[in-house]
Amino acid sequence: MIRRRQLPTIDQLRSEITVASSNIAGWAAIEDKRHRLSSGVPPKPDMAPLLASVSADITRLQPIEKGRGMTVEQLAERSTIYRLVASQGQDAEDVIALFKDRDAARALWLRAEAIRGQIDRYETEAEAYRRAMSDWEQNGNIPRYHEDEDLVGILRETEPHDRDLWHVIACESEPGRKADHDALYWIFAQPACDKASVAAFIQRYASAGYLEYLAKAGQKHGHTEFADQTAQIIQRWNDGFYKTSEFGFAGKDLETVEQAFLRQRDRAEEILGRTPWGVPDGLFRSFEGRAPAPALHFRHGDGLMKLPPRPEDFFTSLATGGS
C-alpha cells in the first residue's frame, strides 16, 4: 500500500502509532460533556464510523498470524495510515505521496478532513452557546420577583396575559413557597385559566402528600389559607368556572393519585375539624393538548427570566446538515 523507503526503527514506529491512535481516540470518544449543555443540544460529529472502516482496512491489509508480532513493514503500514487520517494542511500531501494508490489515500484523507471540519464548527458553536447560556444565567431578564417576591404583580401586569406561563407555574411551582402559592391562587381565580393547569396542581400536590401536609402546617401556625384556597379552586372546578382546555398534562398512576387525594382529604378533615374541600369531578385524568410556549422562563428559585438561548440558533451547521 505504501511506497517503500528507509523505515524508522520499531520503537519510533510504535511511539508514532501510540500518539496518533490516542489523538484519534479523542475524536471518537463518547462525549459526556455535550449533554451538560442542554437536552436540546445536537450530538457532536463522530469520527467512529471512519475509524471503524480504517481499522477494517488495516486488519485486511495487515493480517497478523496468531502468536506472532507485527513486522517493521506492518508497523510502518499502520503508522502511515494513522498519519494520513491525522494529517492536516500541507502535511497531508507528503503522507499521501507515501501510498501507491494515491487516489484511495486522498479520498480517505478527505473523509477525515470533512469530519474534522464538522467537529471544529461544532466546538465553535458549542462555545458560543455556553457563553450565551452563562450570560443568560447571570443577566437574564427583567422582570424578576425573587427580591420582592411579587410574582403575582408581574403576572397581573403582563399584557396580554401569558396563559402558557400560568400552566408552567402550575406544573413546576415549589410546594410551600409563598410566592409560588400566591401566584397559583391568583392564576386559579382567572376564568381564562386552563383545566389542565388546575389538574396539574391538584394531582401534583396529592401525589406528593402536600395537601395534608400544607393544611396541617397552616393549622399549626394559626391559619387555614391553603385549605381554604384549595376548597375555592375545587369548587370553581366543579361549578364549571374553567372553560378552556388547551394544554396537555399527562397524569400518572391516576387511580393511586385519586386515592391519595381522598386519604389526605380525610386527614385534613380530622386536623381542621370540618370538611376541608370537595372532590373534583373528572379531574383525575390525563389531558390532551399542546405544550406551553411562554414568553418568559419560570424559575421558582430565582424569579422570571427571558427564555434561554435556543440551541438551534447556535448549532446552525448541524441543523442545516453542513459539512
PDB file of C-alpha atoms in Angstrom:
ATOM      1  CA  MET A   1       0.000   0.000   0.000  1.00  0.00           C
ATOM      2  CA  ILE A   2       2.813   2.441   0.776  1.00  0.00           C
ATOM      3  CA  ARG A   3       5.915   3.121  -1.238  1.00  0.00           C
ATOM      4  CA  ARG A   4       8.920   1.603   0.451  1.00  0.00           C
ATOM      5  CA  ARG A   5      11.621   3.860   1.728  1.00  0.00           C
ATOM      6  CA  GLN A   6      14.044   3.777   4.600  1.00  0.00           C
ATOM      7  CA  LEU A   7      11.919   2.727   7.574  1.00  0.00           C
ATOM      8  CA  PRO A   8      12.171   4.200  11.085  1.00  0.00           C
ATOM      9  CA  THR A   9      13.067   1.957  13.973  1.00  0.00           C
ATOM     10  CA  ILE A  10      10.412  -0.238  15.583  1.00  0.00           C
ATOM     11  CA  ASP A  11      10.429   1.931  18.711  1.00  0.00           C
ATOM     12  CA  GLN A  12       9.873   5.080  16.634  1.00  0.00           C
ATOM     13  CA  LEU A  13       7.012   3.468  14.742  1.00  0.00           C
ATOM     14  CA  ARG A  14       5.374   2.179  17.904  1.00  0.00           C
ATOM     15  CA  SER A  15       5.678   5.611  19.505  1.00  0.00           C
ATOM     16  CA  GLU A  16       4.105   7.268  16.458  1.00  0.00           C
ATOM     17  CA  ILE A  17       1.206   4.786  16.464  1.00  0.00           C
ATOM     18  CA  THR A  18       0.640   5.313  20.179  1.00  0.00           C
ATOM     19  CA  VAL A  19       0.440   9.104  19.823  1.00  0.00           C
ATOM     20  CA  ALA A  20      -1.700   9.014  16.678  1.00  0.00           C
ATOM     21  CA  SER A  21      -4.127   6.423  17.986  1.00  0.00           C
ATOM     22  CA  SER A  22      -4.526   8.447  21.184  1.00  0.00           C
ATOM     23  CA  ASN A  23      -5.402  11.569  19.182  1.00  0.00           C
ATOM     24  CA  ILE A  24      -7.891   9.719  17.014  1.00  0.00           C
ATOM     25  CA  ALA A  25      -9.442   8.041  20.041  1.00  0.00           C
ATOM     26  CA  GLY A  26     -10.024  11.517  21.442  1.00  0.00           C
ATOM     27  CA  TRP A  27     -12.052  12.457  18.371  1.00  0.00           C
ATOM     28  CA  ALA A  28     -14.139   9.296  18.553  1.00  0.00           C
ATOM     29  CA  ALA A  29     -14.757   9.262  22.329  1.00  0.00           C
ATOM     30  CA  ILE A  30     -18.294   9.370  23.717  1.00  0.00           C
ATOM     31  CA  GLU A  31     -18.940  12.951  24.708  1.00  0.00           C
ATOM     32  CA  ASP A  32     -20.306  13.228  28.196  1.00  0.00           C
ATOM     33  CA  LYS A  33     -19.782  16.972  28.249  1.00  0.00           C
ATOM     34  CA  ARG A  34     -22.121  17.672  25.357  1.00  0.00           C
ATOM     35  CA  HIS A  35     -25.110  16.538  27.430  1.00  0.00           C
ATOM     36  CA  ARG A  36     -24.300  19.018  30.193  1.00  0.00           C
ATOM     37  CA  LEU A  37     -25.097  21.964  27.943  1.00  0.00           C
ATOM     38  CA  SER A  38     -28.745  21.271  27.300  1.00  0.00           C
ATOM     39  CA  SER A  39     -31.027  18.432  26.371  1.00  0.00           C
ATOM     40  CA  GLY A  40     -31.671  20.263  23.093  1.00  0.00           C
ATOM     41  CA  VAL A  41     -28.019  20.413  22.050  1.00  0.00           C
ATOM     42  CA  PRO A  42     -27.332  18.256  18.974  1.00  0.00           C
ATOM     43  CA  PRO A  43     -24.754  15.491  19.237  1.00  0.00           C
ATOM     44  CA  LYS A  44     -21.190  16.197  18.255  1.00  0.00           C
ATOM     45  CA  PRO A  45     -19.968  14.734  14.925  1.00  0.00           C
ATOM     46  CA  ASP A  46     -18.443  11.301  15.380  1.00  0.00           C
ATOM     47  CA  MET A  47     -15.178  10.002  13.943  1.00  0.00           C
ATOM     48  CA  ALA A  48     -16.033   6.454  14.990  1.00  0.00           C
ATOM     49  CA  PRO A  49     -17.556   5.273  11.642  1.00  0.00           C
ATOM     50  CA  LEU A  50     -14.487   6.449   9.741  1.00  0.00           C
ATOM     51  CA  LEU A  51     -12.137   4.878  12.260  1.00  0.00           C
ATOM     52  CA  ALA A  52     -14.066   1.612  12.115  1.00  0.00           C
ATOM     53  CA  SER A  53     -13.632   1.429   8.351  1.00  0.00           C
ATOM     54  CA  VAL A  54      -9.953   2.361   8.634  1.00  0.00           C
ATOM     55  CA  SER A  55      -9.442  -0.339  11.253  1.00  0.00           C
ATOM     56  CA  ALA A  56     -11.102  -2.860   8.963  1.00  0.00           C
ATOM     57  CA  ASP A  57      -8.746  -1.868   6.129  1.00  0.00           C
ATOM     58  CA  ILE A  58      -5.750  -2.208   8.397  1.00  0.00           C
ATOM     59  CA  THR A  59      -6.867  -5.644   9.567  1.00  0.00           C
ATOM     60  CA  ARG A  60      -7.422  -6.786   5.987  1.00  0.00           C
ATOM     61  CA  LEU A  61      -4.146  -5.387   4.676  1.00  0.00           C
ATOM     62  CA  GLN A  62      -2.057  -6.408   7.655  1.00  0.00           C
ATOM     63  CA  PRO A  63      -3.154  -9.840   8.908  1.00  0.00           C
ATOM     64  CA  ILE A  64      -1.084 -10.997  11.825  1.00  0.00           C
ATOM     65  CA  GLU A  65      -0.665 -14.667  12.420  1.00  0.00           C
ATOM     66  CA  LYS A  66      -1.647 -15.859  15.863  1.00  0.00           C
ATOM     67  CA  GLY A  67       1.263 -15.827  18.249  1.00  0.00           C
ATOM     68  CA  ARG A  68       3.395 -13.527  16.099  1.00  0.00           C
ATOM     69  CA  GLY A  69       4.062  -9.818  16.407  1.00  0.00           C
ATOM     70  CA  MET A  70       3.943  -7.188  13.687  1.00  0.00           C
ATOM     71  CA  THR A  71       6.896  -6.802  11.387  1.00  0.00           C
ATOM     72  CA  VAL A  72       8.596  -3.478  10.830  1.00  0.00           C
ATOM     73  CA  GLU A  73       6.785  -3.213   7.473  1.00  0.00           C
ATOM     74  CA  GLN A  74       3.399  -3.846   9.135  1.00  0.00           C
ATOM     75  CA  LEU A  75       4.138  -1.270  11.795  1.00  0.00           C
ATOM     76  CA  ALA A  76       5.095   1.218   9.100  1.00  0.00           C
ATOM     77  CA  GLU A  77       1.895   0.479   7.204  1.00  0.00           C
ATOM     78  CA  ARG A  78      -0.286   1.104  10.237  1.00  0.00           C
ATOM     79  CA  SER A  79       1.684   4.166  11.259  1.00  0.00           C
ATOM     80  CA  THR A  80       1.281   5.656   7.784  1.00  0.00           C
ATOM     81  CA  ILE A  81      -2.493   5.162   7.780  1.00  0.00           C
ATOM     82  CA  TYR A  82      -2.763   6.833  11.167  1.00  0.00           C
ATOM     83  CA  ARG A  83      -0.617   9.686   9.910  1.00  0.00           C
ATOM     84  CA  LEU A  84      -2.862  10.046   6.883  1.00  0.00           C
ATOM     85  CA  VAL A  85      -6.064  10.289   8.927  1.00  0.00           C
ATOM     86  CA  ALA A  86      -4.440  12.728  11.352  1.00  0.00           C
ATOM     87  CA  SER A  87      -2.780  14.871   8.685  1.00  0.00           C
ATOM     88  CA  GLN A  88      -3.862  18.422   8.022  1.00  0.00           C
ATOM     89  CA  GLY A  89      -2.785  21.061   5.523  1.00  0.00           C
ATOM     90  CA  GLN A  90       0.414  20.595   3.524  1.00  0.00           C
ATOM     91  CA  ASP A  91       1.473  17.603   5.591  1.00  0.00           C
ATOM     92  CA  ALA A  92      -1.353  15.577   4.057  1.00  0.00           C
ATOM     93  CA  GLU A  93       0.210  15.597   0.562  1.00  0.00           C
ATOM     94  CA  ASP A  94       3.511  14.437   1.997  1.00  0.00           C
ATOM     95  CA  VAL A  95       1.778  11.473   3.594  1.00  0.00           C
ATOM     96  CA  ILE A  96      -0.394  10.751   0.548  1.00  0.00           C
ATOM     97  CA  ALA A  97       2.815  10.545  -1.526  1.00  0.00           C
ATOM     98  CA  LEU A  98       3.849   7.506   0.521  1.00  0.00           C
ATOM     99  CA  PHE A  99       0.922   5.466  -0.859  1.00  0.00           C
ATOM    100  CA  LYS A 100       0.953   3.545  -4.109  1.00  0.00           C
ATOM    101  CA  ASP A 101      -2.799   4.191  -4.530  1.00  0.00           C
ATOM    102  CA  ARG A 102      -2.753   7.921  -4.031  1.00  0.00           C
ATOM    103  CA  ASP A 103      -6.366   8.379  -5.107  1.00  0.00           C
ATOM    104  CA  ALA A 104      -7.590   5.988  -2.410  1.00  0.00           C
ATOM    105  CA  ALA A 105      -5.343   7.666   0.162  1.00  0.00           C
ATOM    106  CA  ARG A 106      -6.567  11.139  -0.805  1.00  0.00           C
ATOM    107  CA  ALA A 107     -10.214  10.015  -0.618  1.00  0.00           C
ATOM    108  CA  LEU A 108      -9.614   8.671   2.886  1.00  0.00           C
ATOM    109  CA  TRP A 109      -7.931  11.902   3.929  1.00  0.00           C
ATOM    110  CA  LEU A 110     -10.799  13.995   2.518  1.00  0.00           C
ATOM    111  CA  ARG A 111     -13.288  11.950   4.549  1.00  0.00           C
ATOM    112  CA  ALA A 112     -11.296  12.613   7.705  1.00  0.00           C
ATOM    113  CA  GLU A 113     -10.906  16.295   6.810  1.00  0.00           C
ATOM    114  CA  ALA A 114     -14.674  16.709   6.349  1.00  0.00           C
ATOM    115  CA  ILE A 115     -15.363  15.229   9.775  1.00  0.00           C
ATOM    116  CA  ARG A 116     -12.632  17.383  11.329  1.00  0.00           C
ATOM    117  CA  GLY A 117     -14.325  20.418   9.828  1.00  0.00           C
ATOM    118  CA  GLN A 118     -17.663  19.426  11.334  1.00  0.00           C
ATOM    119  CA  ILE A 119     -16.047  18.900  14.731  1.00  0.00           C
ATOM    120  CA  ASP A 120     -14.268  22.264  14.589  1.00  0.00           C
ATOM    121  CA  ARG A 121     -17.508  24.068  13.714  1.00  0.00           C
ATOM    122  CA  TYR A 122     -19.367  22.193  16.442  1.00  0.00           C
ATOM    123  CA  GLU A 123     -16.808  23.220  19.053  1.00  0.00           C
ATOM    124  CA  THR A 124     -17.005  26.857  17.938  1.00  0.00           C
ATOM    125  CA  GLU A 125     -20.798  26.808  18.086  1.00  0.00           C
ATOM    126  CA  ALA A 126     -20.830  24.976  21.416  1.00  0.00           C
ATOM    127  CA  GLU A 127     -18.524  27.580  22.967  1.00  0.00           C
ATOM    128  CA  ALA A 128     -20.757  30.391  21.692  1.00  0.00           C
ATOM    129  CA  TYR A 129     -23.774  28.597  23.148  1.00  0.00           C
ATOM    130  CA  ARG A 130     -22.019  28.151  26.504  1.00  0.00           C
ATOM    131  CA  ARG A 131     -21.202  31.865  26.639  1.00  0.00           C
ATOM    132  CA  ALA A 132     -24.797  32.776  25.789  1.00  0.00           C
ATOM    133  CA  MET A 133     -26.130  30.417  28.459  1.00  0.00           C
ATOM    134  CA  SER A 134     -23.742  31.879  31.030  1.00  0.00           C
ATOM    135  CA  ASP A 135     -24.809  35.402  30.150  1.00  0.00           C
ATOM    136  CA  TRP A 136     -28.469  34.375  30.362  1.00  0.00           C
ATOM    137  CA  GLU A 137     -27.938  32.811  33.790  1.00  0.00           C
ATOM    138  CA  GLN A 138     -26.218  35.919  35.140  1.00  0.00           C
ATOM    139  CA  ASN A 139     -28.051  38.765  33.462  1.00  0.00           C
ATOM    140  CA  GLY A 140     -31.122  37.310  32.026  1.00  0.00           C
ATOM    141  CA  ASN A 141     -34.267  39.173  32.309  1.00  0.00           C
ATOM    142  CA  ILE A 142     -36.248  41.712  33.761  1.00  0.00           C
ATOM    143  CA  PRO A 143     -38.667  41.180  35.344  1.00  0.00           C
ATOM    144  CA  ARG A 144     -37.664  39.111  38.338  1.00  0.00           C
ATOM    145  CA  TYR A 145     -39.566  38.556  41.528  1.00  0.00           C
ATOM    146  CA  HIS A 146     -37.071  36.815  43.789  1.00  0.00           C
ATOM    147  CA  GLU A 147     -36.119  40.047  45.550  1.00  0.00           C
ATOM    148  CA  ASP A 148     -39.569  41.382  46.454  1.00  0.00           C
ATOM    149  CA  GLU A 149     -41.485  38.102  45.995  1.00  0.00           C
ATOM    150  CA  ASP A 150     -44.058  39.859  43.812  1.00  0.00           C
ATOM    151  CA  LEU A 151     -44.736  37.170  41.213  1.00  0.00           C
ATOM    152  CA  VAL A 152     -48.437  37.998  41.240  1.00  0.00           C
ATOM    153  CA  GLY A 153     -47.691  41.622  40.377  1.00  0.00           C
ATOM    154  CA  ILE A 154     -45.636  40.521  37.378  1.00  0.00           C
ATOM    155  CA  LEU A 155     -48.338  38.112  36.192  1.00  0.00           C
ATOM    156  CA  ARG A 156     -51.037  40.757  36.586  1.00  0.00           C
ATOM    157  CA  GLU A 157     -49.087  43.345  34.616  1.00  0.00           C
ATOM    158  CA  THR A 158     -48.154  41.017  31.748  1.00  0.00           C
ATOM    159  CA  GLU A 159     -50.207  42.043  28.712  1.00  0.00           C
ATOM    160  CA  PRO A 160     -51.662  40.059  27.199  1.00  0.00           C
ATOM    161  CA  HIS A 161     -51.908  37.532  30.000  1.00  0.00           C
ATOM    162  CA  ASP A 162     -49.500  34.659  29.399  1.00  0.00           C
ATOM    163  CA  ARG A 163     -51.628  31.565  29.952  1.00  0.00           C
ATOM    164  CA  ASP A 164     -48.730  29.411  28.795  1.00  0.00           C
ATOM    165  CA  LEU A 165     -46.680  30.774  31.681  1.00  0.00           C
ATOM    166  CA  TRP A 166     -49.578  30.090  34.049  1.00  0.00           C
ATOM    167  CA  HIS A 167     -49.533  26.451  33.003  1.00  0.00           C
ATOM    168  CA  VAL A 168     -45.779  26.167  33.527  1.00  0.00           C
ATOM    169  CA  ILE A 169     -46.125  27.630  37.029  1.00  0.00           C
ATOM    170  CA  ALA A 170     -48.928  25.160  37.832  1.00  0.00           C
ATOM    171  CA  CYS A 171     -46.724  22.285  36.685  1.00  0.00           C
ATOM    172  CA  GLU A 172     -43.438  23.433  38.237  1.00  0.00           C
ATOM    173  CA  SER A 173     -44.254  25.569  41.283  1.00  0.00           C
ATOM    174  CA  GLU A 174     -42.480  24.774  44.527  1.00  0.00           C
ATOM    175  CA  PRO A 175     -44.881  23.500  47.211  1.00  0.00           C
ATOM    176  CA  GLY A 176     -44.773  25.581  50.372  1.00  0.00           C
ATOM    177  CA  ARG A 177     -43.130  28.599  48.735  1.00  0.00           C
ATOM    178  CA  LYS A 178     -45.349  31.620  49.443  1.00  0.00           C
ATOM    179  CA  ALA A 179     -44.571  33.496  46.209  1.00  0.00           C
ATOM    180  CA  ASP A 180     -45.480  30.400  44.195  1.00  0.00           C
ATOM    181  CA  HIS A 181     -48.664  29.760  46.190  1.00  0.00           C
ATOM    182  CA  ASP A 182     -49.780  33.374  45.844  1.00  0.00           C
ATOM    183  CA  ALA A 183     -49.246  33.078  42.089  1.00  0.00           C
ATOM    184  CA  LEU A 184     -51.248  29.843  41.943  1.00  0.00           C
ATOM    185  CA  TYR A 185     -54.157  31.335  43.882  1.00  0.00           C
ATOM    186  CA  TRP A 186     -54.216  34.309  41.507  1.00  0.00           C
ATOM    187  CA  ILE A 187     -53.955  32.110  38.405  1.00  0.00           C
ATOM    188  CA  PHE A 188     -56.762  29.805  39.540  1.00  0.00           C
ATOM    189  CA  ALA A 189     -59.010  32.820  40.145  1.00  0.00           C
ATOM    190  CA  GLN A 190     -58.832  33.728  36.435  1.00  0.00           C
ATOM    191  CA  PRO A 191     -61.624  32.428  34.163  1.00  0.00           C
ATOM    192  CA  ALA A 192     -59.055  32.036  31.357  1.00  0.00           C
ATOM    193  CA  CYS A 193     -57.071  29.500  33.406  1.00  0.00           C
ATOM    194  CA  ASP A 194     -56.791  26.166  31.619  1.00  0.00           C
ATOM    195  CA  LYS A 195     -58.313  22.974  33.023  1.00  0.00           C
ATOM    196  CA  ALA A 196     -55.022  21.121  32.642  1.00  0.00           C
ATOM    197  CA  SER A 197     -53.308  23.747  34.802  1.00  0.00           C
ATOM    198  CA  VAL A 198     -55.761  23.169  37.645  1.00  0.00           C
ATOM    199  CA  ALA A 199     -55.476  19.406  37.277  1.00  0.00           C
ATOM    200  CA  ALA A 200     -51.678  19.629  37.333  1.00  0.00           C
ATOM    201  CA  PHE A 201     -51.767  21.477  40.657  1.00  0.00           C
ATOM    202  CA  ILE A 202     -54.220  19.084  42.381  1.00  0.00           C
ATOM    203  CA  GLN A 203     -52.610  15.918  41.006  1.00  0.00           C
ATOM    204  CA  ARG A 204     -49.052  17.010  41.837  1.00  0.00           C
ATOM    205  CA  TYR A 205     -49.883  18.027  45.397  1.00  0.00           C
ATOM    206  CA  ALA A 206     -51.984  14.932  46.023  1.00  0.00           C
ATOM    207  CA  SER A 207     -49.328  12.607  44.647  1.00  0.00           C
ATOM    208  CA  ALA A 208     -46.608  14.089  46.866  1.00  0.00           C
ATOM    209  CA  GLY A 209     -48.757  14.298  50.018  1.00  0.00           C
ATOM    210  CA  TYR A 210     -48.664  18.092  50.130  1.00  0.00           C
ATOM    211  CA  LEU A 211     -52.419  18.594  50.511  1.00  0.00           C
ATOM    212  CA  GLU A 212     -52.448  17.156  54.016  1.00  0.00           C
ATOM    213  CA  TYR A 213     -49.015  18.500  54.916  1.00  0.00           C
ATOM    214  CA  LEU A 214     -49.771  22.120  53.987  1.00  0.00           C
ATOM    215  CA  ALA A 215     -53.210  22.042  55.604  1.00  0.00           C
ATOM    216  CA  LYS A 216     -51.611  20.752  58.797  1.00  0.00           C
ATOM    217  CA  ALA A 217     -48.762  23.300  58.622  1.00  0.00           C
ATOM    218  CA  GLY A 218     -51.244  26.147  58.227  1.00  0.00           C
ATOM    219  CA  GLN A 219     -53.314  24.969  61.166  1.00  0.00           C
ATOM    220  CA  LYS A 220     -50.172  24.769  63.290  1.00  0.00           C
ATOM    221  CA  HIS A 221     -49.434  28.425  62.520  1.00  0.00           C
ATOM    222  CA  GLY A 222     -52.981  29.539  63.219  1.00  0.00           C
ATOM    223  CA  HIS A 223     -54.412  29.908  59.708  1.00  0.00           C
ATOM    224  CA  THR A 224     -56.185  27.802  57.092  1.00  0.00           C
ATOM    225  CA  GLU A 225     -55.254  29.734  53.945  1.00  0.00           C
ATOM    226  CA  PHE A 226     -54.033  26.724  51.950  1.00  0.00           C
ATOM    227  CA  ALA A 227     -57.058  24.592  52.798  1.00  0.00           C
ATOM    228  CA  ASP A 228     -59.465  27.463  52.070  1.00  0.00           C
ATOM    229  CA  GLN A 229     -57.851  28.344  48.766  1.00  0.00           C
ATOM    230  CA  THR A 230     -57.808  24.686  47.709  1.00  0.00           C
ATOM    231  CA  ALA A 231     -61.507  24.471  48.561  1.00  0.00           C
ATOM    232  CA  GLN A 232     -62.238  27.502  46.358  1.00  0.00           C
ATOM    233  CA  ILE A 233     -60.256  26.078  43.454  1.00  0.00           C
ATOM    234  CA  ILE A 234     -62.059  22.748  43.615  1.00  0.00           C
ATOM    235  CA  GLN A 235     -65.424  24.485  43.948  1.00  0.00           C
ATOM    236  CA  ARG A 236     -64.703  26.539  40.840  1.00  0.00           C
ATOM    237  CA  TRP A 237     -63.737  23.336  39.047  1.00  0.00           C
ATOM    238  CA  ASN A 238     -66.995  21.624  39.947  1.00  0.00           C
ATOM    239  CA  ASP A 239     -69.008  24.753  39.072  1.00  0.00           C
ATOM    240  CA  GLY A 240     -67.585  24.783  35.536  1.00  0.00           C
ATOM    241  CA  PHE A 241     -65.664  28.013  36.100  1.00  0.00           C
ATOM    242  CA  TYR A 242     -62.756  26.790  33.979  1.00  0.00           C
ATOM    243  CA  LYS A 243     -63.848  26.652  30.339  1.00  0.00           C
ATOM    244  CA  THR A 244     -60.557  26.365  28.474  1.00  0.00           C
ATOM    245  CA  SER A 245     -58.832  23.074  27.714  1.00  0.00           C
ATOM    246  CA  GLU A 246     -55.827  23.815  25.546  1.00  0.00           C
ATOM    247  CA  PHE A 247     -52.757  22.408  27.300  1.00  0.00           C
ATOM    248  CA  GLY A 248     -51.610  18.870  27.884  1.00  0.00           C
ATOM    249  CA  PHE A 249     -50.858  17.255  31.212  1.00  0.00           C
ATOM    250  CA  ALA A 250     -50.058  13.557  31.417  1.00  0.00           C
ATOM    251  CA  GLY A 251     -51.306  12.171  34.706  1.00  0.00           C
ATOM    252  CA  LYS A 252     -49.505   9.108  36.037  1.00  0.00           C
ATOM    253  CA  ASP A 253     -50.994   6.237  38.038  1.00  0.00           C
ATOM    254  CA  LEU A 254     -54.180   8.255  38.341  1.00  0.00           C
ATOM    255  CA  GLU A 255     -56.139   5.763  40.424  1.00  0.00           C
ATOM    256  CA  THR A 256     -53.400   5.825  43.063  1.00  0.00           C
ATOM    257  CA  VAL A 257     -53.260   9.620  42.956  1.00  0.00           C
ATOM    258  CA  GLU A 258     -57.011   9.904  43.408  1.00  0.00           C
ATOM    259  CA  GLN A 259     -56.906   7.550  46.386  1.00  0.00           C
ATOM    260  CA  ALA A 260     -54.088   9.622  47.884  1.00  0.00           C
ATOM    261  CA  PHE A 261     -56.225  12.742  47.421  1.00  0.00           C
ATOM    262  CA  LEU A 262     -59.164  11.160  49.270  1.00  0.00           C
ATOM    263  CA  ARG A 263     -56.966   9.954  52.152  1.00  0.00           C
ATOM    264  CA  GLN A 264     -55.419  13.384  52.587  1.00  0.00           C
ATOM    265  CA  ARG A 265     -58.855  14.977  52.456  1.00  0.00           C
ATOM    266  CA  ASP A 266     -59.989  12.719  55.308  1.00  0.00           C
ATOM    267  CA  ARG A 267     -56.905  13.530  57.360  1.00  0.00           C
ATOM    268  CA  ALA A 268     -57.263  17.265  56.707  1.00  0.00           C
ATOM    269  CA  GLU A 269     -60.851  16.965  57.961  1.00  0.00           C
ATOM    270  CA  GLU A 270     -59.564  15.463  61.216  1.00  0.00           C
ATOM    271  CA  ILE A 271     -56.990  18.245  61.527  1.00  0.00           C
ATOM    272  CA  LEU A 272     -59.394  21.123  60.808  1.00  0.00           C
ATOM    273  CA  GLY A 273     -62.494  19.653  62.373  1.00  0.00           C
ATOM    274  CA  ARG A 274     -64.521  20.297  59.216  1.00  0.00           C
ATOM    275  CA  THR A 275     -64.711  19.211  55.609  1.00  0.00           C
ATOM    276  CA  PRO A 276     -61.657  20.905  54.083  1.00  0.00           C
ATOM    277  CA  TRP A 277     -62.610  20.808  50.421  1.00  0.00           C
ATOM    278  CA  GLY A 278     -64.801  18.962  47.965  1.00  0.00           C
ATOM    279  CA  VAL A 279     -63.935  16.226  45.499  1.00  0.00           C
ATOM    280  CA  PRO A 280     -63.182  17.499  41.956  1.00  0.00           C
ATOM    281  CA  ASP A 281     -65.321  15.746  39.393  1.00  0.00           C
ATOM    282  CA  GLY A 282     -63.384  14.353  36.422  1.00  0.00           C
ATOM    283  CA  LEU A 283     -60.060  15.903  37.388  1.00  0.00           C
ATOM    284  CA  PHE A 284     -58.014  12.739  37.893  1.00  0.00           C
ATOM    285  CA  ARG A 285     -57.264  12.015  34.253  1.00  0.00           C
ATOM    286  CA  SER A 286     -54.737  12.893  31.579  1.00  0.00           C
ATOM    287  CA  PHE A 287     -55.326  15.977  29.465  1.00  0.00           C
ATOM    288  CA  GLU A 288     -54.539  16.060  25.767  1.00  0.00           C
ATOM    289  CA  GLY A 289     -53.227  19.307  24.364  1.00  0.00           C
ATOM    290  CA  ARG A 290     -50.204  21.290  23.296  1.00  0.00           C
ATOM    291  CA  ALA A 291     -47.066  22.032  25.260  1.00  0.00           C
ATOM    292  CA  PRO A 292     -46.867  25.565  26.683  1.00  0.00           C
ATOM    293  CA  ALA A 293     -44.703  28.167  24.957  1.00  0.00           C
ATOM    294  CA  PRO A 294     -44.437  31.013  27.497  1.00  0.00           C
ATOM    295  CA  ALA A 295     -42.837  34.341  26.742  1.00  0.00           C
ATOM    296  CA  LEU A 296     -40.848  34.166  29.994  1.00  0.00           C
ATOM    297  CA  HIS A 297     -38.938  31.366  31.665  1.00  0.00           C
ATOM    298  CA  PHE A 298     -40.193  30.414  35.141  1.00  0.00           C
ATOM    299  CA  ARG A 299     -37.546  29.667  37.751  1.00  0.00           C
ATOM    300  CA  HIS A 300     -39.151  29.348  41.141  1.00  0.00           C
ATOM    301  CA  GLY A 301     -35.832  29.812  42.928  1.00  0.00           C
ATOM    302  CA  ASP A 302     -34.620  32.891  41.062  1.00  0.00           C
ATOM    303  CA  GLY A 303     -37.651  34.545  39.525  1.00  0.00           C
ATOM    304  CA  LEU A 304     -38.678  35.043  35.957  1.00  0.00           C
ATOM    305  CA  MET A 305     -36.188  35.367  33.155  1.00  0.00           C
ATOM    306  CA  LYS A 306     -36.403  35.769  29.437  1.00  0.00           C
ATOM    307  CA  LEU A 307     -36.342  32.479  27.575  1.00  0.00           C
ATOM    308  CA  PRO A 308     -32.893  30.855  27.462  1.00  0.00           C
ATOM    309  CA  PRO A 309     -30.811  30.781  24.265  1.00  0.00           C
ATOM    310  CA  ARG A 310     -32.093  28.277  21.727  1.00  0.00           C
ATOM    311  CA  PRO A 311     -29.605  25.620  20.578  1.00  0.00           C
ATOM    312  CA  GLU A 312     -30.957  25.780  17.020  1.00  0.00           C
ATOM    313  CA  ASP A 313     -29.815  29.395  16.807  1.00  0.00           C
ATOM    314  CA  PHE A 314     -26.228  28.375  17.523  1.00  0.00           C
ATOM    315  CA  PHE A 315     -25.692  24.921  16.030  1.00  0.00           C
ATOM    316  CA  THR A 316     -26.509  26.053  12.515  1.00  0.00           C
ATOM    317  CA  SER A 317     -24.015  23.887  10.645  1.00  0.00           C
ATOM    318  CA  LEU A 318     -25.510  20.730  12.109  1.00  0.00           C
ATOM    319  CA  ALA A 319     -29.097  21.921  11.767  1.00  0.00           C
ATOM    320  CA  THR A 320     -28.581  22.509   8.049  1.00  0.00           C
ATOM    321  CA  GLY A 321     -26.593  19.345   7.543  1.00  0.00           C
ATOM    322  CA  GLY A 322     -23.477  21.336   6.697  1.00  0.00           C
ATOM    323  CA  SER A 323     -20.178  19.536   6.364  1.00  0.00           C
TER     324      SER A 323
END
